[in-house]
mmCIF file of C-alpha atoms in Angstrom:
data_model
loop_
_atom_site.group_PDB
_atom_site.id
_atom_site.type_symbol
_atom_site.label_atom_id
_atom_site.label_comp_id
_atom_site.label_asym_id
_atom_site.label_seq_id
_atom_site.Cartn_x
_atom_site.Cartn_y
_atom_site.Cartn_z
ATOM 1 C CA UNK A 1416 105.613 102.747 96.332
ATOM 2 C CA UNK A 1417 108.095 101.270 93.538
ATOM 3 C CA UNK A 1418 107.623 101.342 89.903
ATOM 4 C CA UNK A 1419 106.764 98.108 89.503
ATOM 5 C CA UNK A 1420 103.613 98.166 91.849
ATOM 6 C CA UNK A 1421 102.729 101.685 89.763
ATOM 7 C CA UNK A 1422 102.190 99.656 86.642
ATOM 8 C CA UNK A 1423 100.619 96.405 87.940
ATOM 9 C CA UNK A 1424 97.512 99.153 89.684
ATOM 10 C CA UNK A 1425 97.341 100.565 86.080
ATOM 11 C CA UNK A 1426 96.803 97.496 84.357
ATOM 12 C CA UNK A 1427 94.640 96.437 87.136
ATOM 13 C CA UNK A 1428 92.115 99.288 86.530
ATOM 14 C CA UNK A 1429 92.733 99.042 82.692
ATOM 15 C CA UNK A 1430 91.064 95.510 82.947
ATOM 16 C CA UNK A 1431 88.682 96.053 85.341
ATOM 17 C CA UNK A 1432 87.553 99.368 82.983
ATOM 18 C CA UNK A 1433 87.452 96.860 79.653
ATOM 19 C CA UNK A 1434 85.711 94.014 81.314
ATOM 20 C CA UNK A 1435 82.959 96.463 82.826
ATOM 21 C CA UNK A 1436 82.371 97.740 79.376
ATOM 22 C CA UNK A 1437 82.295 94.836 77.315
ATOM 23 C CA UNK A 1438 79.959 92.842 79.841
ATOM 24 C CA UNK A 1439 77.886 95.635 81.400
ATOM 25 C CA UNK A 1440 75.095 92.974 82.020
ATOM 26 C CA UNK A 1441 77.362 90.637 84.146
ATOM 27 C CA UNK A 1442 78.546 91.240 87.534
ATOM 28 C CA UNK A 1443 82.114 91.750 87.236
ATOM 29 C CA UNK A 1444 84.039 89.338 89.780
ATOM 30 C CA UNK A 1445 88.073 89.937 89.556
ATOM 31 C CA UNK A 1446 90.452 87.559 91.729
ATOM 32 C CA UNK A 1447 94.137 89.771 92.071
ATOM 33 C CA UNK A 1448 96.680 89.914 93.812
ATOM 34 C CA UNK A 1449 96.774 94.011 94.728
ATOM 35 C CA UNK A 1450 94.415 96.189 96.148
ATOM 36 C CA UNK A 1451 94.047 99.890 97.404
ATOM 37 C CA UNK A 1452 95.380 99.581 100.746
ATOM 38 C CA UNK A 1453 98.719 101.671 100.007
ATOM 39 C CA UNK A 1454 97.075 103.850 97.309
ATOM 40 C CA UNK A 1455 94.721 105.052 100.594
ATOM 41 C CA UNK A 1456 97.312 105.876 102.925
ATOM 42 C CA UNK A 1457 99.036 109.207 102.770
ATOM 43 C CA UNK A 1458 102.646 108.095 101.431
ATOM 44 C CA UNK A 1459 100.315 106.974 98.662
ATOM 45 C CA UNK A 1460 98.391 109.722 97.391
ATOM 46 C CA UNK A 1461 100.737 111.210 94.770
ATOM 47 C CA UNK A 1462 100.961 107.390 93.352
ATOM 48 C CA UNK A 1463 97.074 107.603 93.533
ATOM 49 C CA UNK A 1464 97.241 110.636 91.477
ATOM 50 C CA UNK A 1465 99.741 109.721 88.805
ATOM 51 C CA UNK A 1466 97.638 106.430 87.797
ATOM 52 C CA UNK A 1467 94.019 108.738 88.027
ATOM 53 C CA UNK A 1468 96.009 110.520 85.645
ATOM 54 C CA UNK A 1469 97.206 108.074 83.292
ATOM 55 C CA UNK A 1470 93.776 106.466 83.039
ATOM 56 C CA UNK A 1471 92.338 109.386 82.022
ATOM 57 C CA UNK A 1472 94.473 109.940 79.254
ATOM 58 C CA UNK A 1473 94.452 106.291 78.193
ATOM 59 C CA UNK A 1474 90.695 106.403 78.239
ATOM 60 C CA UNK A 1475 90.425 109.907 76.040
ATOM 61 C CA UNK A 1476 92.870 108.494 73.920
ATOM 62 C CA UNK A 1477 90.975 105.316 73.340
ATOM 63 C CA UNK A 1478 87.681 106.950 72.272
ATOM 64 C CA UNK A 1479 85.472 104.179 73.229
ATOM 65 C CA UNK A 1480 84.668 104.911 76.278
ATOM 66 C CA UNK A 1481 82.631 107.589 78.332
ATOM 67 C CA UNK A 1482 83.721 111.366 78.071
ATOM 68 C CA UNK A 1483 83.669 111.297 82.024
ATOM 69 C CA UNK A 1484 86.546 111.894 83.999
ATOM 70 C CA UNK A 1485 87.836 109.660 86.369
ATOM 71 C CA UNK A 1486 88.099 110.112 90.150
ATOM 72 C CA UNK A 1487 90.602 108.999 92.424
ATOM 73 C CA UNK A 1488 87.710 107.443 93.979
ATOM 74 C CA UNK A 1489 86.620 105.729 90.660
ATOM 75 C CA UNK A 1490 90.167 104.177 90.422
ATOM 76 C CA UNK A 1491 90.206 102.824 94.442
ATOM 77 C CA UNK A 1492 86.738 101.207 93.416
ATOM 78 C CA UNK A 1493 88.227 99.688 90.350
ATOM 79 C CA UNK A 1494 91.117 98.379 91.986
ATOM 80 C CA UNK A 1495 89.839 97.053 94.840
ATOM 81 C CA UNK A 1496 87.145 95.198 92.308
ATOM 82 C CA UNK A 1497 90.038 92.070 92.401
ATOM 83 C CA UNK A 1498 89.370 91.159 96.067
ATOM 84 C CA UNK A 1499 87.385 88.485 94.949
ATOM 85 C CA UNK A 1500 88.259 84.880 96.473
ATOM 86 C CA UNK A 1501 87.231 82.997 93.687
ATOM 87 C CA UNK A 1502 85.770 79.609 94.010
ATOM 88 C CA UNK A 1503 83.611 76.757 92.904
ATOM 89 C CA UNK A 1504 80.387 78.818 92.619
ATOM 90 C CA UNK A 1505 79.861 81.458 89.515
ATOM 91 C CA UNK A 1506 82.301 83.299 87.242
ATOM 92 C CA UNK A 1507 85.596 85.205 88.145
ATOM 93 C CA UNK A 1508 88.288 86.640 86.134
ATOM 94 C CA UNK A 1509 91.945 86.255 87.347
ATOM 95 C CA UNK A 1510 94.243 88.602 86.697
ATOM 96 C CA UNK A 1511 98.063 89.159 87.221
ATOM 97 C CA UNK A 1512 98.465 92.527 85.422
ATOM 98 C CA UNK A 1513 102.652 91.486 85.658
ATOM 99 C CA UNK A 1514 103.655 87.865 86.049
ATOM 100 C CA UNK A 1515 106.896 87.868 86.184
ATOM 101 C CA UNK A 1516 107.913 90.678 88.054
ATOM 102 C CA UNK A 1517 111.765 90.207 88.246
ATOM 103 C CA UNK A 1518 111.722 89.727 84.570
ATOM 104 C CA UNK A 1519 109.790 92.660 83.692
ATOM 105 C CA UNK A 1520 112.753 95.070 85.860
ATOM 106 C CA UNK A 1521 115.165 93.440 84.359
ATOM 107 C CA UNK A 1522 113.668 93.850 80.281
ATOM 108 C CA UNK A 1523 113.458 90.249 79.941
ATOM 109 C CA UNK A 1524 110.640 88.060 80.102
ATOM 110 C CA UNK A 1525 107.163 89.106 81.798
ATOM 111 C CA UNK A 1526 103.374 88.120 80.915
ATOM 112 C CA UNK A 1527 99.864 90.483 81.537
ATOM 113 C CA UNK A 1528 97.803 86.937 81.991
ATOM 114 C CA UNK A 1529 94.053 86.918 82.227
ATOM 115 C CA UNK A 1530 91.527 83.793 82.314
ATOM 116 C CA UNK A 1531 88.357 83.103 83.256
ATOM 117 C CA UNK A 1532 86.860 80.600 86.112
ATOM 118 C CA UNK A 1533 83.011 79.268 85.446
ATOM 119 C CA UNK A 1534 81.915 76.881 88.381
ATOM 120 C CA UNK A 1535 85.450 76.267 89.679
ATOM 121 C CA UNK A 1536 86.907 75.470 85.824
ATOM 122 C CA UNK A 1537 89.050 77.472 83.700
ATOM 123 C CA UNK A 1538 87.244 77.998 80.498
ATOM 124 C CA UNK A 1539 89.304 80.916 78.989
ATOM 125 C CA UNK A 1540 92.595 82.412 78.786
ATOM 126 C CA UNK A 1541 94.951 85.481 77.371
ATOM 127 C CA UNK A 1542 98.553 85.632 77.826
ATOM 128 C CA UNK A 1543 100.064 88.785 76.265
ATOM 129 C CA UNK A 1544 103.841 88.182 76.612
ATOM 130 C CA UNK A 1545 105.354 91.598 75.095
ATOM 131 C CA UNK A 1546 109.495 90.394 75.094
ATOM 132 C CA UNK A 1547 108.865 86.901 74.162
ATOM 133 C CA UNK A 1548 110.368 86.434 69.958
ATOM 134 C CA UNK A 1549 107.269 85.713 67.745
ATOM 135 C CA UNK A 1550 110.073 82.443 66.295
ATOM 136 C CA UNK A 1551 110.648 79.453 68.387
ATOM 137 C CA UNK A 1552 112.855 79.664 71.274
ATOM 138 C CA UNK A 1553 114.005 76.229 71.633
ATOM 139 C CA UNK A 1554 117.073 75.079 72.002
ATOM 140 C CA UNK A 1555 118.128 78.095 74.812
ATOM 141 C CA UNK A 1556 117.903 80.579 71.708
ATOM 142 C CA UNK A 1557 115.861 83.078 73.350
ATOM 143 C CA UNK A 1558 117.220 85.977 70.681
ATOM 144 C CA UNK A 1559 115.916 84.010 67.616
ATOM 145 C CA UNK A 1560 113.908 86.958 66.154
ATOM 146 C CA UNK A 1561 114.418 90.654 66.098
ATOM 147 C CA UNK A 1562 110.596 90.300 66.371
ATOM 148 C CA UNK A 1563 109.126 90.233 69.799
ATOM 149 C CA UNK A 1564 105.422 90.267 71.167
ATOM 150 C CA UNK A 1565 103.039 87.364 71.430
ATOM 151 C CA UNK A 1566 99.809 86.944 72.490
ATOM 152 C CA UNK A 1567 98.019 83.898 73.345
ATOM 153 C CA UNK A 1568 94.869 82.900 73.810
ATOM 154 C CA UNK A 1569 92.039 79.678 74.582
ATOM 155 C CA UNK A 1570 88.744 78.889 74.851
ATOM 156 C CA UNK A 1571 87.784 75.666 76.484
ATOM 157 C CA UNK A 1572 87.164 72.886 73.430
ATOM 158 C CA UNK A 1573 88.106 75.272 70.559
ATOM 159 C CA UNK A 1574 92.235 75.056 70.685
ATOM 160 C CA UNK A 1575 94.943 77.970 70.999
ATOM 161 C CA UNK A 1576 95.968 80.438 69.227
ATOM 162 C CA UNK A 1577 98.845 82.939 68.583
ATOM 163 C CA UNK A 1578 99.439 86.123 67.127
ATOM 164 C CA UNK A 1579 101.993 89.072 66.956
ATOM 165 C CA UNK A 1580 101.152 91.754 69.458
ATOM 166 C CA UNK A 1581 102.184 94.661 66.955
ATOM 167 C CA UNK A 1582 98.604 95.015 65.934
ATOM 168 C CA UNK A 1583 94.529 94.013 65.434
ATOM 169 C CA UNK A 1584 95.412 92.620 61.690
ATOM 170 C CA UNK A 1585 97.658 90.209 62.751
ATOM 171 C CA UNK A 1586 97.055 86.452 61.558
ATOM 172 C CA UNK A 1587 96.084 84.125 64.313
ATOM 173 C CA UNK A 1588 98.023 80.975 63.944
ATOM 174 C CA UNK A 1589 96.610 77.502 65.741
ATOM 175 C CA UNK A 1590 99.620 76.773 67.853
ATOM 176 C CA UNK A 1591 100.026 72.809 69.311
ATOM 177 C CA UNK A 1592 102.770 71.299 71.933
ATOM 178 C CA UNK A 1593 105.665 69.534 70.829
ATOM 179 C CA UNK A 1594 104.972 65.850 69.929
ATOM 180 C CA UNK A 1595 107.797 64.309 70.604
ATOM 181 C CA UNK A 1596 107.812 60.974 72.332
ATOM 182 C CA UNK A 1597 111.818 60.460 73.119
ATOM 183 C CA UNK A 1598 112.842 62.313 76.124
ATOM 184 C CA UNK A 1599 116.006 62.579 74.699
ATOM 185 C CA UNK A 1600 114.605 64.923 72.564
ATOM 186 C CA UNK A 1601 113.141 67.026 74.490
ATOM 187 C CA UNK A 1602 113.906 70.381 75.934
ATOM 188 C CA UNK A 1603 112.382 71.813 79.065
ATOM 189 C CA UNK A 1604 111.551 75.018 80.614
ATOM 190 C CA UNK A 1605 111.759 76.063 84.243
ATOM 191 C CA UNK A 1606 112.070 79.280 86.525
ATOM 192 C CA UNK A 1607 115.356 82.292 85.816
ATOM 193 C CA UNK A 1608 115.164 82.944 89.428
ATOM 194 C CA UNK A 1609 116.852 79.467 91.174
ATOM 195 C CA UNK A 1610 114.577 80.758 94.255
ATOM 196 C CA UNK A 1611 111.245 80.504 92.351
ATOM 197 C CA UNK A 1612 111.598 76.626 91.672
ATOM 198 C CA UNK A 1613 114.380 73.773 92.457
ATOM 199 C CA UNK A 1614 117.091 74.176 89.820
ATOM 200 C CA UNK A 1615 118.485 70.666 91.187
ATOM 201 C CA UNK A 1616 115.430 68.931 91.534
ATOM 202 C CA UNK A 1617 114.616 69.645 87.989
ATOM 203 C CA UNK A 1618 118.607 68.823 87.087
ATOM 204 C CA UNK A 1619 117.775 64.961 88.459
ATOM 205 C CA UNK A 1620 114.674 64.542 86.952
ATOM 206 C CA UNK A 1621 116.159 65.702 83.225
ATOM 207 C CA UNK A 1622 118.783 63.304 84.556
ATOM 208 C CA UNK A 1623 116.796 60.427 84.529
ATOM 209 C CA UNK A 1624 114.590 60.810 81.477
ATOM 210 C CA UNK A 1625 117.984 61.049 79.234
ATOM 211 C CA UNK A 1626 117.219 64.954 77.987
ATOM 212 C CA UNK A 1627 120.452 66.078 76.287
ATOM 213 C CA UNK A 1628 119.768 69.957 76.456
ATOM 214 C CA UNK A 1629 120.390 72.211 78.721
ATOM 215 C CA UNK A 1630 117.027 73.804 80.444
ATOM 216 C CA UNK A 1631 115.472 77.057 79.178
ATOM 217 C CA UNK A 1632 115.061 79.414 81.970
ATOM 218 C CA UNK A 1633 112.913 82.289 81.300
ATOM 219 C CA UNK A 1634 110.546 84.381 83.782
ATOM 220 C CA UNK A 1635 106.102 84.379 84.364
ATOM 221 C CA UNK A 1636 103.929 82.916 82.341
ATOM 222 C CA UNK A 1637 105.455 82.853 79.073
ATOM 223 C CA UNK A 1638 106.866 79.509 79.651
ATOM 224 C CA UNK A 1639 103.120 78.628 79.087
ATOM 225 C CA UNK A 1640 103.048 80.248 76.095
ATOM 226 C CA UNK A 1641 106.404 78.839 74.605
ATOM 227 C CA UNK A 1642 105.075 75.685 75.724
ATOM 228 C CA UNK A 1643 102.212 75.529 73.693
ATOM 229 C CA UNK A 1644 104.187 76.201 70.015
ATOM 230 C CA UNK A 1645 106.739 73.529 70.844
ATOM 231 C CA UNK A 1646 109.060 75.525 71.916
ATOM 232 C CA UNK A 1647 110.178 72.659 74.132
ATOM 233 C CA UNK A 1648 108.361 70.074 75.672
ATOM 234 C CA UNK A 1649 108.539 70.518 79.086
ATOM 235 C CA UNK A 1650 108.256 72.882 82.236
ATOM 236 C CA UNK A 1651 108.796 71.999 85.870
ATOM 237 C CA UNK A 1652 108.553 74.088 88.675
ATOM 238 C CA UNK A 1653 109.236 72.861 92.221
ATOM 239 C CA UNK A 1654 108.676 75.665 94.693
ATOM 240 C CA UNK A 1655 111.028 75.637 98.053
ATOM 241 C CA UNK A 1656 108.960 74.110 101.069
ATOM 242 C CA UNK A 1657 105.779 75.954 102.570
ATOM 243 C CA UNK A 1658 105.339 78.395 99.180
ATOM 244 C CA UNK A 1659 101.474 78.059 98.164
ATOM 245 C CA UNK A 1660 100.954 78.500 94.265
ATOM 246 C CA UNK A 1661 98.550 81.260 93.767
ATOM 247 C CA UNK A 1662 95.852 81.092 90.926
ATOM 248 C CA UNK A 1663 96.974 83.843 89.161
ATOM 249 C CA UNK A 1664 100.048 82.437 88.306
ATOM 250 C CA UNK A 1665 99.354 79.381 86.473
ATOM 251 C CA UNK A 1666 95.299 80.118 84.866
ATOM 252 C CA UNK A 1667 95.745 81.303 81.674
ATOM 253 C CA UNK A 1668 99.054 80.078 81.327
ATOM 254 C CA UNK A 1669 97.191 76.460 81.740
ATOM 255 C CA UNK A 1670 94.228 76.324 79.667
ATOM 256 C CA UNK A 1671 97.271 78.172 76.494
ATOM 257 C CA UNK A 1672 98.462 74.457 77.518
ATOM 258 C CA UNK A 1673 95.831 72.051 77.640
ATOM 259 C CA UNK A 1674 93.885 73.553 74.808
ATOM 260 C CA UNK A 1675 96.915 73.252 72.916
ATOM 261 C CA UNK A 1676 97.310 69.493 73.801
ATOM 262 C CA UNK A 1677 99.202 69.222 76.583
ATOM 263 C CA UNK A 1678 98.848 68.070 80.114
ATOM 264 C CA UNK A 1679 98.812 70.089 83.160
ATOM 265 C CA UNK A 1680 99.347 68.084 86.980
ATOM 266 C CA UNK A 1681 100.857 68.684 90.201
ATOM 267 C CA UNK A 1682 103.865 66.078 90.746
ATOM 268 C CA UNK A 1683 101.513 63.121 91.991
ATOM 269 C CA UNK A 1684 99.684 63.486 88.454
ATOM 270 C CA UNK A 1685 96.422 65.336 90.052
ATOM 271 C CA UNK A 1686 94.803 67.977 87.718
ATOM 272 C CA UNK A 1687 95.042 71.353 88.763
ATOM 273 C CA UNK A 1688 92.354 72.393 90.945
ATOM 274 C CA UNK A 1689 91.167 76.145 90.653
ATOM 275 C CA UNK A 1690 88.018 75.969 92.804
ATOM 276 C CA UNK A 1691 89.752 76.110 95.997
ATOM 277 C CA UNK A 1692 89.766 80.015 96.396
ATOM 278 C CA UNK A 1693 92.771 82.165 95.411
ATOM 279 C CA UNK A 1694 95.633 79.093 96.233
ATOM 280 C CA UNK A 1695 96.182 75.651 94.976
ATOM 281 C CA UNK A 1696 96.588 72.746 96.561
ATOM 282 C CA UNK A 1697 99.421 70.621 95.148
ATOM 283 C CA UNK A 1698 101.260 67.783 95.674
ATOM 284 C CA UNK A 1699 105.385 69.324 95.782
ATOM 285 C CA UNK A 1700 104.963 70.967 92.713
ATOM 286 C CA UNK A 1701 103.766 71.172 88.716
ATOM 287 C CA UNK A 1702 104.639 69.162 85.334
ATOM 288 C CA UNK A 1703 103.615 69.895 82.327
ATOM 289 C CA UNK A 1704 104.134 67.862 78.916
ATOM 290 C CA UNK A 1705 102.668 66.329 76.288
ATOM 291 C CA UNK A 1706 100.298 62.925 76.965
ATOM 292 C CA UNK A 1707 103.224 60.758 75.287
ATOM 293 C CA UNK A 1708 106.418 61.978 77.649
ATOM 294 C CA UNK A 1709 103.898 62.356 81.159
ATOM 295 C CA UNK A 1710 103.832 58.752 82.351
ATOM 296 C CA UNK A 1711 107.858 58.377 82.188
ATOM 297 C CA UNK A 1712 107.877 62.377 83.495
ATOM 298 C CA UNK A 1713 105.766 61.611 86.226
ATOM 299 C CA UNK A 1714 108.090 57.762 86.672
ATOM 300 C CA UNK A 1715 110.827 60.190 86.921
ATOM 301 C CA UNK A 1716 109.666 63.018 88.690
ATOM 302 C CA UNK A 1717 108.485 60.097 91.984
ATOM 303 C CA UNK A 1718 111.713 58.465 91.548
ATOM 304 C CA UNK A 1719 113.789 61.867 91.929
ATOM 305 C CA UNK A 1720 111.352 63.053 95.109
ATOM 306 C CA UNK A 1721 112.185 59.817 96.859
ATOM 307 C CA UNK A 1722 115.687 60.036 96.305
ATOM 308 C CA UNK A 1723 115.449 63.700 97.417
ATOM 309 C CA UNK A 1724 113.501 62.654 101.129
ATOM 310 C CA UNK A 1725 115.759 59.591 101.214
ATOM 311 C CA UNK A 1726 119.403 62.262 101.613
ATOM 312 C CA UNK A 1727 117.461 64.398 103.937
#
């Protein structure tokens, strides 16, 4: 089991441990992407032993929670906790403990993202982006502060909000997406890895709507947060043919947006849908702006698909 996997179980049963004790009345429903299958088998058991290890320590260490020590058991239970499909009906958290994974092995950019559905809607969200500068990043300057470590967070109707991750005393500061209305003047953020989204497609579509700099490609979920300072003013991410977005990657990272101000679609301008179960169903891919630049984004994002289908 690689390193990697290690961490994103950790986190996993970190949440699932915080959520059960700060809403011990509610029935905890968690929609993730691991579970305990390889932790059970035998080539997993010194894994399983290293993370009952760690979470005991990070619970003593905390002091807020029970004296009891954890079981191997205990953790399997917690883990397997985010098996839940999600859906239209009731309340489910959805958690991707890494987003970003490539990112987070190479030091660069990676996101612990959390949000919460109610009836099918996502009503809050936390992105905790730990290598992302707490200064803009616009303009490709992703070293623009020595400072790193931003979190982000939403409520449904009462705006976003950022602060540094270095500690609980840290001023909040209302964040809001760029408002510029000239393409030209607009940057845009898409995918590092060229295999996560279409490099090219994005290329023609910045094309057409006259943008003058050169794309901002960072890893996960912190695009969303970047996005919803100003950093730039847009992402788009076209994923190669028969790839099905999952949940976790785009919840919290969405309502950071559109609590922010901005607009959140598939490529035919559709909302996201998040009541569907753990996927969503999209039309080629997902846009996201401000209300001024989406109608000539989405002019130009039609224009460059049908020019696309046309060569092939």
């Amino acid at each position: 089991m690689n390193e990697t996997k290690k961490n994103k179980e950790e986190r996993i049963v970190e949440t699932i441990f915080v959520l059960e004790r700060e809403l011990p009345s509610q029935q905890l429903s968690l929609v993730a992407e691991e579970d305990s299958g390889d932790l059970r088998k035998a080539s997993g058991q010194e894994s399983l032993k290293r993370i009952t290890e760690l979470m005991n320590d990070t619970l003593a260490n905390d002091g807020s929670f029970s004296s009891s020590t954890l079981t191997t058991e205990d953790i399997l239970r917690a883990i397997d906790a985010g098996k839940s499909e999600g859906g239209s009906s009731g309340r489910h958290w959805v958690l991707d403990p890494i987003d970003g994974t490539k990112g987070f092995v190479r030091g660069d950019q990676y996101a612990i993202a959390l949000a919460l559905l109610d009836e099918g809607k996502v009503v809050l969200g936390v992105l905790a982006c730990p290598n992302l500068p707490l200064a803009s990043i616009g303009g490709g300057n992703q070293q623009s502060s020595d400072e790193v470590g931003c979190l982000f967070f939403a409520k449904v109707g009462e705006g976003t909000y950022m602060q540094a991750l270095d500690g609980d005393n840290s001023a909040e500061t209302k964040v809001h997406v760029s408002a510029t209305e000239n393409p030209e003047d607009a940057s845009f953020f898409e995918s590092f890895e060229a295999a996560h989204s279409s490099h090219n497609l994005s290329s023609s579509i910045a094309k057409k709507l006259g943008v003058k700099a050169p794309p901002v490609r960072i890893d996960s979920q912190a695009k969303y947060g970047a996005l919803s300072r100003g950093d730039g003013a847009i992402y788009l991410r076209f994923p190669h043919k028969g790839y099905r977005e999952k949940i976790w990657d785009h919840a919290a990272g969405y309502i950071v947006v559109t609590e922010a101000g901005g607009v959140v679609t598939d490529a035919a301008g559709n909302p996201l849908d998040f009541s569907k179960g753990k996927f969503l169903d999209l039309d080629t891919g997902i846009i996201v702006t401000n209300e001024k630049l989406m109608p000539s984004l989405l002019k130009a994002v039609r224009e460059s698909l049908d020019e696309k289908a046309s060569s092939l």
